[in-house]
Amino acid sequence: MKSLLAWLRRYPDALIAAALLVGYTAVLLGTASSLGFTRDEGFYFAASRSYGAWFELLWHNPAEALTPKVVDRYWGVNHEHPALIKSLFALSNRWFSGAFSQVSSSFRFPAMLLSGLAVALTFLWGSRVMGRAGALVAALSFACMPHVFFHAHLACFDVPVSAMWLLTSYVYVRALGSRHWGWALGAGVAYGLLLNTKHNSWIFPFAVLLHFVLTQGLPLLQDLKARSAWWRRLPLAWASMALLGPLLCFAFWPWLWHDTVARLREYVAFHTGHEYYNMEFLGRTYWKPPMPRGYAWLMTAATVPLVTLLLAATGVAASRKEPQKRSEYVFWAVSILASYAPWLSDGTPIFGGTKHWLTAYPFLCLFAGLGFSRVLAALQAWQPRVPAWLTATAAGACVLAGPLAMTWHSHPFGLSAYTPLVGGAPGAANLGLNRTFWGYTTQNLAPFINEKAPKRGTVYVHDTALQSFAMFQQDGRLRRDLRGSLDIGASDVALFHFEPHMSRVEQQVWVDYGSLAPDAVVTFDGVPIAWAYARKRP
């Protein structure tokens, strides 16, 4: 015990990081029961159950579990996405389902832990570069982004891949400053986990290469001209990432164990030619490339608290005056650029909302923390008689109060949350920005459904996946006697989750139900998000 206390006194930043991880995960767990299930979660619930059954078989009968036919039977479900995070969902459900009041939380728990890890890592990296105060602001700025907070709850990959990208980046940069193989090997392991999390990992090597060119390009050219040992400038971590990364990804993704080349081609083809989503932007619905060049930038400005953006801009400006830390600042910048780069291409499929560049946000917040540390230094120089801790606390409260209030207010309508810069949710609706998608707001219509649906009635679920509807029932949020359906004509209650391109669906409900007026409407800040119709029976 004494040795542990001594270690904590010696490494207080580790204690703070652990507190951030545990605290953020606890907040996510405490607020998860009021957040409905997205379409993608329904698919991942089903896949995780299948993988969990395979893990059970592997434990009891490994010879049978490892046969190609059996592997394909269990791992063929949702094989278009890597396996690591869904495997964690599966194991968490198997091991910890009794620890949670709702079954869904046992699936969501690993993603929540990884979200907490992202907050903790943001603090740890920031504390190495800018000190504790700036690092805390960086970590809490990331935690208090409404869209990040929403996605951090979900049994999906978007915040987990942000955590894995951040982890791989941190270990890689540490490897650049170390002569030992430990950090280099760690970079290979981390990249393997990133590869097996989501296809954002394909972009990571470009960020690494751009960082190398910007920081080592000139010395490398000089070595080439002098015909000296230029290869000594190449990072040891490159070899580790190139070898260990793919091997670990292969090892923990059983679907790839057979017909590997063909299945890798299928995986790449699925995402480079991904089916299109419909997405409203400035009053127009886009469903095929190219997306408007300003989409990602405007959506970032409309959903990230303005104080965070202003601090980040201050941090970018300040980073140019600190050449001794240039390598880390450059890596933060290239990670941001790499995360947004796909939205500069004419061929990028139309995807859903802000979640596809969440990998940029930890680095954006690191720059915000750096900007805060410079503002704090100016405040302390201006009022040197005020205790430093008091100035830091007051300034930190000022820059975090707004993001915290916006994030807390947005729950559980995170995808409908917009900042005051565009007038909040009402202003965004007037501008024609997307209100919602993924069908998770069935949660907010659950009381109406439970009250109005007849016994053993049928509910038209609209944009909610049937697997997600089943999880609503398994959690006790919806009555178990109800049946989810995609057939309007067979339904007793019909749901509608607002998206302009789906207006024809509501028109079909009007015709079939003989009514133009919904019987229940869910709103966020006065903006209609989802509504329901109850069939009138004689």
Short mmCIF file of C-alpha atoms in Angstrom, two decimals, residues 13-519:
data_model
loop_
_atom_site.label_atom_id
_atom_site.label_comp_id
_atom_site.label_asym_id
_atom_site.label_seq_id
_atom_site.Cartn_x
_atom_site.Cartn_y
_atom_site.Cartn_z
CA ASP A 13 -0.72 12.73 -13.70
CA ALA A 14 -1.40 9.00 -13.89
CA LEU A 15 -3.83 9.32 -10.99
CA ILE A 16 -5.62 12.24 -12.66
CA ALA A 17 -5.83 10.30 -15.94
CA ALA A 18 -7.28 7.28 -14.13
CA ALA A 19 -9.84 9.53 -12.42
CA LEU A 20 -10.85 10.99 -15.78
CA LEU A 21 -11.23 7.52 -17.30
CA VAL A 22 -13.33 6.18 -14.43
CA GLY A 23 -15.32 9.39 -14.00
CA TYR A 24 -16.26 9.78 -17.65
CA THR A 25 -17.18 6.10 -17.97
CA ALA A 26 -19.37 6.39 -14.87
CA VAL A 27 -21.18 9.43 -16.30
CA LEU A 28 -21.78 7.56 -19.56
CA LEU A 29 -23.14 4.54 -17.72
CA GLY A 30 -25.36 6.75 -15.59
CA THR A 31 -26.95 8.42 -18.61
CA ALA A 32 -27.16 5.45 -21.00
CA SER A 33 -30.64 4.29 -19.97
CA SER A 34 -32.25 7.42 -21.44
CA LEU A 35 -30.49 7.10 -24.81
CA GLY A 36 -32.12 4.92 -27.46
CA PHE A 37 -30.45 2.46 -29.78
CA THR A 38 -29.22 3.46 -33.22
CA ARG A 39 -29.67 1.34 -36.32
CA ASP A 40 -26.00 0.35 -36.37
CA GLU A 41 -26.13 -0.74 -32.74
CA GLY A 42 -28.86 -3.21 -33.64
CA PHE A 43 -26.60 -4.82 -36.25
CA TYR A 44 -23.65 -4.90 -33.86
CA PHE A 45 -25.76 -6.42 -31.08
CA ALA A 46 -26.59 -9.28 -33.43
CA ALA A 47 -22.99 -9.68 -34.58
CA SER A 48 -21.66 -9.61 -31.02
CA ARG A 49 -24.08 -12.33 -29.94
CA SER A 50 -22.83 -14.49 -32.80
CA TYR A 51 -19.18 -13.87 -31.91
CA GLY A 52 -19.94 -14.51 -28.24
CA ALA A 53 -21.43 -17.89 -29.12
CA TRP A 54 -18.20 -18.72 -30.99
CA PHE A 55 -16.06 -17.73 -28.00
CA GLU A 56 -18.21 -20.05 -25.87
CA LEU A 57 -17.69 -22.88 -28.35
CA LEU A 58 -13.95 -22.13 -28.50
CA TRP A 59 -13.75 -22.52 -24.71
CA HIS A 60 -15.57 -25.85 -24.65
CA ASN A 61 -14.57 -27.39 -28.00
CA PRO A 62 -11.65 -25.55 -29.64
CA ALA A 63 -11.13 -28.19 -32.34
CA GLU A 64 -14.64 -27.70 -33.68
CA ALA A 65 -14.61 -23.91 -33.21
CA LEU A 66 -11.47 -23.50 -35.34
CA THR A 67 -12.75 -25.37 -38.38
CA PRO A 68 -13.31 -23.09 -41.40
CA LYS A 69 -17.00 -23.94 -41.67
CA VAL A 70 -17.72 -23.06 -38.06
CA VAL A 71 -15.60 -19.91 -38.12
CA ASP A 72 -17.48 -18.68 -41.18
CA ARG A 73 -20.85 -19.50 -39.63
CA TYR A 74 -20.26 -17.32 -36.57
CA TRP A 75 -17.97 -14.63 -37.99
CA GLY A 76 -19.78 -14.10 -41.28
CA VAL A 77 -22.25 -11.85 -39.46
CA ASN A 78 -21.37 -8.19 -40.17
CA HIS A 79 -17.99 -9.25 -41.57
CA GLU A 80 -17.74 -5.98 -43.51
CA HIS A 81 -16.41 -4.32 -40.34
CA PRO A 82 -13.33 -5.35 -38.31
CA ALA A 83 -13.85 -7.61 -35.33
CA LEU A 84 -12.03 -6.15 -32.32
CA ILE A 85 -14.68 -3.82 -30.90
CA LYS A 86 -17.56 -6.22 -31.55
CA SER A 87 -15.50 -8.95 -29.86
CA LEU A 88 -15.17 -6.70 -26.82
CA PHE A 89 -18.94 -6.14 -26.91
CA ALA A 90 -19.44 -9.90 -27.01
CA LEU A 91 -17.08 -10.68 -24.13
CA SER A 92 -18.47 -7.85 -22.02
CA ASN A 93 -21.99 -9.17 -22.54
CA ARG A 94 -20.87 -12.68 -21.60
CA TRP A 95 -18.87 -11.69 -18.54
CA PHE A 96 -20.60 -8.62 -17.15
CA SER A 97 -24.27 -8.77 -18.15
CA GLY A 98 -25.25 -9.42 -14.53
CA ALA A 99 -23.44 -6.28 -13.38
CA PHE A 100 -25.78 -3.91 -15.22
CA SER A 101 -29.47 -3.21 -14.78
CA GLN A 102 -29.97 -3.28 -18.56
CA VAL A 103 -28.63 -5.80 -21.03
CA SER A 104 -27.69 -3.08 -23.52
CA SER A 105 -25.15 -1.59 -21.10
CA SER A 106 -23.16 -4.83 -21.13
CA PHE A 107 -22.70 -4.37 -24.90
CA ARG A 108 -22.04 -0.65 -24.67
CA PHE A 109 -19.59 -0.84 -21.77
CA PRO A 110 -16.36 -1.43 -23.80
CA ALA A 111 -17.07 1.60 -26.01
CA MET A 112 -17.70 3.69 -22.91
CA LEU A 113 -14.39 2.53 -21.41
CA LEU A 114 -12.58 3.43 -24.62
CA SER A 115 -14.27 6.83 -24.57
CA GLY A 116 -12.94 7.32 -21.05
CA LEU A 117 -9.52 6.18 -22.28
CA ALA A 118 -9.59 8.86 -25.00
CA VAL A 119 -10.28 11.53 -22.38
CA ALA A 120 -7.48 10.19 -20.15
CA LEU A 121 -4.98 9.97 -23.02
CA THR A 122 -5.77 13.51 -24.09
CA PHE A 123 -4.87 14.63 -20.57
CA LEU A 124 -1.68 12.54 -20.39
CA TRP A 125 -0.37 13.79 -23.72
CA GLY A 126 -1.30 17.36 -22.89
CA SER A 127 0.38 17.22 -19.48
CA ARG A 128 3.67 16.25 -21.13
CA VAL A 129 3.51 19.24 -23.45
CA MET A 130 1.66 22.11 -21.78
CA GLY A 131 1.27 21.36 -18.10
CA ARG A 132 -1.61 20.12 -16.02
CA ALA A 133 -4.05 23.05 -16.37
CA GLY A 134 -3.99 23.07 -20.16
CA ALA A 135 -4.16 19.27 -20.27
CA LEU A 136 -7.27 19.24 -18.08
CA VAL A 137 -8.96 21.79 -20.31
CA ALA A 138 -8.01 19.72 -23.37
CA ALA A 139 -9.40 16.49 -21.89
CA LEU A 140 -12.62 18.04 -20.58
CA SER A 141 -13.16 19.99 -23.81
CA PHE A 142 -13.17 16.68 -25.65
CA ALA A 143 -15.47 15.08 -23.08
CA CYS A 144 -17.85 18.06 -23.28
CA MET A 145 -18.59 18.07 -26.98
CA PRO A 146 -22.30 17.25 -27.46
CA HIS A 147 -21.73 14.96 -30.44
CA VAL A 148 -18.79 13.19 -28.79
CA PHE A 149 -20.84 12.65 -25.64
CA PHE A 150 -23.66 11.15 -27.71
CA HIS A 151 -21.41 8.76 -29.63
CA ALA A 152 -19.43 7.83 -26.51
CA HIS A 153 -22.46 5.91 -25.20
CA LEU A 154 -22.99 3.72 -28.26
CA ALA A 155 -22.02 0.16 -29.05
CA CYS A 156 -20.44 1.50 -32.24
CA PHE A 157 -16.92 2.22 -33.50
CA ASP A 158 -16.71 5.99 -33.88
CA VAL A 159 -15.36 7.05 -30.48
CA PRO A 160 -13.42 3.77 -30.06
CA VAL A 161 -11.54 4.44 -33.30
CA SER A 162 -10.81 7.97 -32.06
CA ALA A 163 -9.36 6.44 -28.90
CA MET A 164 -7.28 3.92 -30.88
CA TRP A 165 -5.99 6.60 -33.27
CA LEU A 166 -5.02 8.75 -30.30
CA LEU A 167 -3.35 5.81 -28.54
CA THR A 168 -1.39 4.83 -31.65
CA SER A 169 -0.34 8.45 -32.21
CA TYR A 170 0.80 8.89 -28.62
CA VAL A 171 2.83 5.68 -28.59
CA TYR A 172 4.32 6.45 -32.03
CA VAL A 173 5.44 9.94 -31.01
CA ARG A 174 6.93 8.55 -27.80
CA ALA A 175 8.78 5.99 -29.93
CA LEU A 176 10.29 8.80 -32.02
CA GLY A 177 11.89 10.24 -28.91
CA SER A 178 13.18 6.92 -27.55
CA ARG A 179 16.14 4.78 -28.58
CA HIS A 180 14.63 1.62 -27.10
CA TRP A 181 12.47 -0.89 -28.91
CA GLY A 182 9.74 -0.83 -26.24
CA TRP A 183 7.84 2.15 -27.58
CA ALA A 184 8.45 1.05 -31.18
CA LEU A 185 6.96 -2.37 -30.46
CA GLY A 186 4.10 -0.66 -28.67
CA ALA A 187 3.41 1.40 -31.79
CA GLY A 188 3.09 -1.81 -33.81
CA VAL A 189 0.69 -3.32 -31.28
CA ALA A 190 -1.38 -0.13 -31.11
CA TYR A 191 -1.60 0.09 -34.90
CA GLY A 192 -2.76 -3.52 -35.07
CA LEU A 193 -5.60 -2.66 -32.69
CA LEU A 194 -6.40 0.43 -34.76
CA LEU A 195 -6.52 -1.62 -37.97
CA ASN A 196 -8.95 -4.02 -36.31
CA THR A 197 -11.21 -1.20 -35.09
CA LYS A 198 -12.36 0.69 -38.18
CA HIS A 199 -11.26 1.59 -41.68
CA ASN A 200 -10.12 5.08 -40.55
CA SER A 201 -6.91 3.17 -39.83
CA TRP A 202 -6.10 3.15 -43.56
CA ILE A 203 -5.49 6.90 -43.38
CA PHE A 204 -3.13 6.75 -40.43
CA PRO A 205 0.03 5.86 -42.43
CA PHE A 206 -0.49 8.97 -44.56
CA ALA A 207 -0.50 11.08 -41.39
CA VAL A 208 2.72 9.36 -40.28
CA LEU A 209 4.36 9.93 -43.66
CA LEU A 210 3.31 13.58 -43.84
CA HIS A 211 4.64 14.15 -40.33
CA PHE A 212 7.96 12.58 -41.30
CA VAL A 213 8.25 14.73 -44.44
CA LEU A 214 7.46 17.92 -42.51
CA THR A 215 9.85 17.18 -39.64
CA GLN A 216 12.64 15.12 -41.27
CA GLY A 217 12.31 15.79 -44.99
CA LEU A 218 15.07 18.40 -45.25
CA PRO A 219 17.67 16.47 -43.16
CA LEU A 220 16.85 13.35 -45.18
CA LEU A 221 17.48 15.17 -48.46
CA GLN A 222 20.79 16.43 -47.11
CA ASP A 223 21.79 12.88 -46.18
CA LEU A 224 20.83 11.65 -49.62
CA LYS A 225 22.95 14.34 -51.29
CA ALA A 226 25.87 13.50 -49.02
CA ARG A 227 25.34 9.76 -49.66
CA SER A 228 25.41 9.14 -45.92
CA ALA A 229 23.38 6.56 -44.00
CA TRP A 230 20.01 8.17 -44.69
CA TRP A 231 18.09 5.05 -43.57
CA ARG A 232 19.09 5.76 -39.99
CA ARG A 233 16.59 8.59 -39.99
CA LEU A 234 13.69 6.20 -40.61
CA PRO A 235 11.82 5.54 -37.33
CA LEU A 236 12.12 2.09 -35.78
CA ALA A 237 8.36 2.18 -35.23
CA TRP A 238 7.77 1.97 -38.98
CA ALA A 239 9.03 -1.59 -39.17
CA SER A 240 7.00 -2.56 -36.12
CA MET A 241 3.81 -1.01 -37.46
CA ALA A 242 4.29 -2.52 -40.93
CA LEU A 243 4.83 -6.04 -39.54
CA LEU A 244 3.04 -6.30 -36.21
CA GLY A 245 0.06 -4.19 -37.21
CA PRO A 246 -1.33 -6.40 -40.01
CA LEU A 247 -0.37 -9.59 -38.13
CA LEU A 248 -2.31 -8.59 -35.04
CA CYS A 249 -5.28 -7.47 -37.10
CA PHE A 250 -5.28 -10.85 -38.85
CA ALA A 251 -4.88 -12.78 -35.60
CA PHE A 252 -7.88 -11.15 -33.91
CA TRP A 253 -10.22 -11.22 -36.90
CA PRO A 254 -11.17 -14.88 -37.54
CA TRP A 255 -13.13 -14.01 -40.69
CA LEU A 256 -9.76 -13.36 -42.39
CA TRP A 257 -8.25 -16.69 -41.46
CA HIS A 258 -9.53 -18.34 -44.64
CA ASP A 259 -9.63 -16.96 -48.19
CA THR A 260 -7.66 -14.04 -46.76
CA VAL A 261 -6.83 -12.17 -49.97
CA ALA A 262 -10.36 -12.41 -51.38
CA ARG A 263 -11.90 -11.29 -48.11
CA LEU A 264 -9.53 -8.37 -47.74
CA ARG A 265 -10.48 -7.26 -51.24
CA GLU A 266 -14.15 -7.55 -50.30
CA TYR A 267 -13.54 -5.49 -47.14
CA VAL A 268 -11.80 -2.71 -49.07
CA ALA A 269 -14.41 -2.75 -51.84
CA PHE A 270 -17.27 -2.45 -49.36
CA HIS A 271 -15.94 0.76 -47.85
CA THR A 272 -14.54 2.39 -50.99
CA GLY A 273 -17.89 1.76 -52.67
CA HIS A 274 -20.04 2.12 -49.55
CA GLU A 275 -23.79 2.47 -49.99
CA TYR A 276 -24.87 6.07 -49.83
CA TYR A 277 -26.68 7.70 -46.94
CA ASN A 278 -29.06 10.58 -47.40
CA MET A 279 -27.87 13.68 -45.56
CA GLU A 280 -29.52 17.09 -45.39
CA PHE A 281 -27.21 20.09 -45.67
CA LEU A 282 -28.38 23.68 -46.01
CA GLY A 283 -31.84 22.59 -47.08
CA ARG A 284 -30.78 20.11 -49.72
CA THR A 285 -30.60 16.33 -49.35
CA TYR A 286 -27.41 14.77 -50.73
CA TRP A 287 -27.32 11.08 -51.49
CA LYS A 288 -24.34 10.59 -53.80
CA PRO A 289 -20.85 12.13 -54.05
CA PRO A 290 -19.49 14.66 -54.07
CA MET A 291 -20.50 16.21 -50.78
CA PRO A 292 -20.17 20.02 -50.69
CA ARG A 293 -16.60 21.05 -49.86
CA GLY A 294 -17.77 23.07 -46.90
CA TYR A 295 -19.83 20.28 -45.32
CA ALA A 296 -17.34 18.98 -42.75
CA TRP A 297 -16.04 22.43 -41.85
CA LEU A 298 -19.45 24.03 -41.43
CA MET A 299 -20.76 21.07 -39.44
CA THR A 300 -17.72 21.29 -37.18
CA ALA A 301 -18.32 24.99 -36.58
CA ALA A 302 -22.02 24.30 -35.97
CA THR A 303 -21.53 21.45 -33.47
CA VAL A 304 -18.25 22.11 -31.61
CA PRO A 305 -18.49 24.78 -28.86
CA LEU A 306 -17.11 28.07 -30.14
CA VAL A 307 -14.84 28.58 -27.12
CA THR A 308 -13.10 25.29 -27.95
CA LEU A 309 -12.56 26.36 -31.55
CA LEU A 310 -11.20 29.76 -30.51
CA LEU A 311 -8.82 28.21 -27.98
CA ALA A 312 -7.67 25.72 -30.61
CA ALA A 313 -6.90 28.55 -33.04
CA THR A 314 -4.95 30.28 -30.26
CA GLY A 315 -3.06 27.05 -29.62
CA VAL A 316 -2.16 26.63 -33.29
CA ALA A 317 -0.79 30.17 -33.34
CA ALA A 318 1.16 29.58 -30.11
CA SER A 319 2.62 26.28 -31.37
CA ARG A 320 4.59 28.13 -34.05
CA LYS A 321 6.65 29.84 -31.34
CA GLU A 322 7.85 26.63 -29.65
CA PRO A 323 10.28 24.84 -31.99
CA GLN A 324 11.42 22.41 -29.29
CA LYS A 325 8.00 20.71 -29.36
CA ARG A 326 7.47 21.09 -33.08
CA SER A 327 7.30 17.36 -33.79
CA GLU A 328 4.31 16.80 -31.49
CA TYR A 329 2.47 19.89 -32.68
CA VAL A 330 2.96 18.83 -36.28
CA PHE A 331 1.58 15.38 -35.51
CA TRP A 332 -1.51 16.92 -33.93
CA ALA A 333 -2.01 19.06 -37.02
CA VAL A 334 -1.55 16.26 -39.56
CA SER A 335 -3.94 14.03 -37.60
CA ILE A 336 -6.59 16.73 -37.88
CA LEU A 337 -5.93 17.19 -41.60
CA ALA A 338 -5.93 13.44 -42.24
CA SER A 339 -9.27 13.04 -40.46
CA TYR A 340 -10.89 15.67 -42.67
CA ALA A 341 -9.07 14.71 -45.88
CA PRO A 342 -11.68 12.22 -47.19
CA TRP A 343 -14.21 15.05 -47.35
CA LEU A 344 -12.03 16.80 -49.91
CA SER A 345 -12.41 13.93 -52.37
CA ASP A 346 -15.12 13.71 -55.03
CA GLY A 347 -15.31 9.95 -54.53
CA THR A 348 -15.97 9.76 -50.79
CA PRO A 349 -19.38 8.15 -50.24
CA ILE A 350 -22.04 10.15 -48.40
CA PHE A 351 -21.80 9.12 -44.77
CA GLY A 352 -23.72 10.09 -41.69
CA GLY A 353 -23.01 13.34 -39.93
CA THR A 354 -20.07 14.38 -37.79
CA LYS A 355 -19.09 10.92 -36.55
CA HIS A 356 -16.72 10.24 -39.43
CA TRP A 357 -14.17 12.85 -38.42
CA LEU A 358 -14.34 12.38 -34.64
CA THR A 359 -10.71 11.19 -34.82
CA ALA A 360 -9.72 14.85 -35.30
CA TYR A 361 -11.33 16.09 -32.10
CA PRO A 362 -8.81 14.91 -29.46
CA PHE A 363 -6.08 16.75 -31.38
CA LEU A 364 -8.28 19.80 -31.83
CA CYS A 365 -8.76 19.79 -28.05
CA LEU A 366 -5.02 19.39 -27.45
CA PHE A 367 -4.50 22.59 -29.39
CA ALA A 368 -7.33 24.13 -27.34
CA GLY A 369 -5.53 23.12 -24.15
CA LEU A 370 -2.33 24.69 -25.48
CA GLY A 371 -4.25 27.87 -26.28
CA PHE A 372 -5.71 27.90 -22.77
CA SER A 373 -2.26 27.51 -21.20
CA ARG A 374 -1.06 30.59 -23.12
CA VAL A 375 -4.15 32.61 -22.10
CA LEU A 376 -3.62 31.49 -18.52
CA ALA A 377 0.02 32.59 -18.60
CA ALA A 378 -1.09 36.02 -19.82
CA LEU A 379 -3.70 36.29 -17.06
CA GLN A 380 -1.16 35.36 -14.39
CA ALA A 381 1.30 37.91 -15.72
CA TRP A 382 -1.46 40.54 -15.69
CA GLN A 383 -2.49 39.77 -12.09
CA PRO A 384 0.60 38.28 -10.41
CA ARG A 385 -0.79 38.81 -6.90
CA VAL A 386 -3.69 36.43 -7.45
CA PRO A 387 -2.77 32.84 -6.51
CA ALA A 388 -1.96 30.81 -9.61
CA TRP A 389 -4.36 28.02 -8.63
CA LEU A 390 -7.23 30.50 -8.28
CA THR A 391 -6.57 32.05 -11.68
CA ALA A 392 -6.35 28.61 -13.30
CA THR A 393 -9.57 27.41 -11.64
CA ALA A 394 -11.54 30.53 -12.54
CA ALA A 395 -10.27 30.60 -16.13
CA GLY A 396 -10.89 26.87 -16.56
CA ALA A 397 -14.44 27.22 -15.26
CA CYS A 398 -15.08 30.06 -17.70
CA VAL A 399 -14.00 28.10 -20.79
CA LEU A 400 -15.63 24.81 -19.75
CA ALA A 401 -18.97 26.04 -18.40
CA GLY A 402 -20.48 26.59 -21.85
CA PRO A 403 -19.44 23.23 -23.36
CA LEU A 404 -20.58 21.40 -20.22
CA ALA A 405 -23.99 23.13 -20.23
CA MET A 406 -24.49 22.49 -23.95
CA THR A 407 -23.53 18.83 -23.63
CA TRP A 408 -25.74 18.16 -20.64
CA HIS A 409 -28.66 19.97 -22.27
CA SER A 410 -28.25 18.01 -25.50
CA HIS A 411 -28.74 14.59 -23.90
CA PRO A 412 -30.36 12.37 -25.14
CA PHE A 413 -30.73 14.25 -28.47
CA GLY A 414 -27.02 14.52 -29.25
CA LEU A 415 -27.38 14.27 -33.02
CA SER A 416 -29.84 17.18 -32.96
CA ALA A 417 -27.51 19.42 -30.93
CA TYR A 418 -26.12 22.57 -32.52
CA THR A 419 -24.24 25.44 -30.93
CA PRO A 420 -25.42 29.04 -30.51
CA LEU A 421 -23.23 29.99 -33.47
CA VAL A 422 -26.03 28.74 -35.77
CA GLY A 423 -28.87 29.45 -33.34
CA GLY A 424 -28.95 26.06 -31.64
CA ALA A 425 -31.34 23.34 -32.82
CA PRO A 426 -34.01 25.84 -34.03
CA GLY A 427 -31.46 27.84 -36.01
CA ALA A 428 -30.00 24.68 -37.54
CA ALA A 429 -33.48 23.53 -38.57
CA ASN A 430 -34.12 26.90 -40.22
CA LEU A 431 -30.77 26.60 -42.05
CA GLY A 432 -31.71 23.14 -43.28
CA LEU A 433 -29.08 21.19 -41.34
CA ASN A 434 -29.77 17.55 -40.52
CA ARG A 435 -31.98 17.14 -37.45
CA THR A 436 -31.48 13.47 -36.73
CA PHE A 437 -30.88 10.02 -38.19
CA TRP A 438 -30.32 6.41 -37.03
CA GLY A 439 -33.79 5.95 -35.49
CA TYR A 440 -32.63 6.09 -31.86
CA THR A 441 -35.43 8.49 -30.80
CA THR A 442 -37.84 5.54 -30.57
CA GLN A 443 -36.70 5.67 -26.94
CA ASN A 444 -38.50 9.00 -26.48
CA LEU A 445 -41.70 7.62 -28.01
CA ALA A 446 -41.63 4.49 -25.82
CA PRO A 447 -44.13 5.80 -23.22
CA PHE A 448 -46.66 6.55 -25.97
CA ILE A 449 -46.10 3.16 -27.62
CA ASN A 450 -46.50 1.27 -24.35
CA GLU A 451 -49.72 3.11 -23.59
CA LYS A 452 -51.42 3.16 -27.00
CA ALA A 453 -50.37 -0.07 -28.70
CA PRO A 454 -52.97 -2.85 -28.28
CA LYS A 455 -52.03 -6.11 -26.62
CA ARG A 456 -49.72 -8.09 -28.92
CA GLY A 457 -49.83 -5.13 -31.27
CA THR A 458 -47.48 -4.35 -34.14
CA VAL A 459 -45.27 -1.27 -34.36
CA TYR A 460 -43.97 0.09 -37.65
CA VAL A 461 -40.40 0.98 -36.59
CA HIS A 462 -39.42 3.14 -39.58
CA ASP A 463 -35.69 3.96 -39.20
CA THR A 464 -35.13 1.79 -36.12
CA ALA A 465 -33.47 -1.56 -36.82
CA LEU A 466 -35.55 -4.54 -35.77
CA GLN A 467 -32.62 -5.77 -33.65
CA SER A 468 -32.63 -2.41 -31.86
CA PHE A 469 -36.38 -2.71 -31.30
CA ALA A 470 -35.76 -6.11 -29.73
CA MET A 471 -33.15 -4.58 -27.41
CA PHE A 472 -35.68 -1.94 -26.31
CA GLN A 473 -37.88 -4.85 -25.25
CA GLN A 474 -35.07 -6.83 -23.64
CA ASP A 475 -34.14 -3.79 -21.55
CA GLY A 476 -37.76 -3.36 -20.46
CA ARG A 477 -38.14 -0.02 -22.25
CA LEU A 478 -40.86 -1.39 -24.54
CA ARG A 479 -43.51 -4.00 -23.78
CA ARG A 480 -42.42 -7.51 -24.66
CA ASP A 481 -45.75 -8.47 -26.21
CA LEU A 482 -45.24 -5.98 -29.06
CA ARG A 483 -43.90 -6.90 -32.48
CA GLY A 484 -41.65 -4.66 -34.55
CA SER A 485 -42.34 -4.52 -38.27
CA LEU A 486 -41.36 -2.76 -41.48
CA ASP A 487 -44.89 -3.13 -42.86
CA ILE A 488 -47.05 -0.02 -42.40
CA GLY A 489 -50.23 -1.85 -43.38
CA ALA A 490 -49.82 -4.49 -40.67
CA SER A 491 -49.07 -2.00 -37.89
CA ASP A 492 -51.14 -0.57 -35.04
CA VAL A 493 -48.65 2.20 -34.25
CA ALA A 494 -46.42 3.86 -36.84
CA LEU A 495 -43.23 5.78 -36.03
CA PHE A 496 -41.62 8.48 -38.13
CA HIS A 497 -38.08 9.81 -37.55
CA PHE A 498 -37.76 13.08 -39.40
CA GLU A 499 -35.51 13.30 -42.44
CA PRO A 500 -36.67 15.22 -45.54
CA HIS A 501 -36.01 12.36 -47.94
CA MET A 502 -38.32 10.12 -45.92
CA SER A 503 -41.40 12.32 -46.30
CA ARG A 504 -42.92 9.77 -48.69
CA VAL A 505 -42.94 7.26 -45.80
CA GLU A 506 -45.09 9.59 -43.71
CA GLN A 507 -47.41 10.13 -46.66
CA GLN A 508 -47.92 6.35 -46.82
CA VAL A 509 -48.80 6.41 -43.13
CA TRP A 510 -51.33 9.20 -43.75
CA VAL A 511 -53.04 7.16 -46.44
CA ASP A 512 -53.01 3.90 -44.51
CA TYR A 513 -54.02 5.37 -41.15
CA GLY A 514 -56.47 7.92 -42.57
CA SER A 515 -54.98 10.74 -40.51
CA LEU A 516 -52.65 13.66 -41.17
CA ALA A 517 -52.05 14.55 -37.51
CA PRO A 518 -49.55 12.61 -35.38
CA ASP A 519 -50.71 11.49 -31.96
#
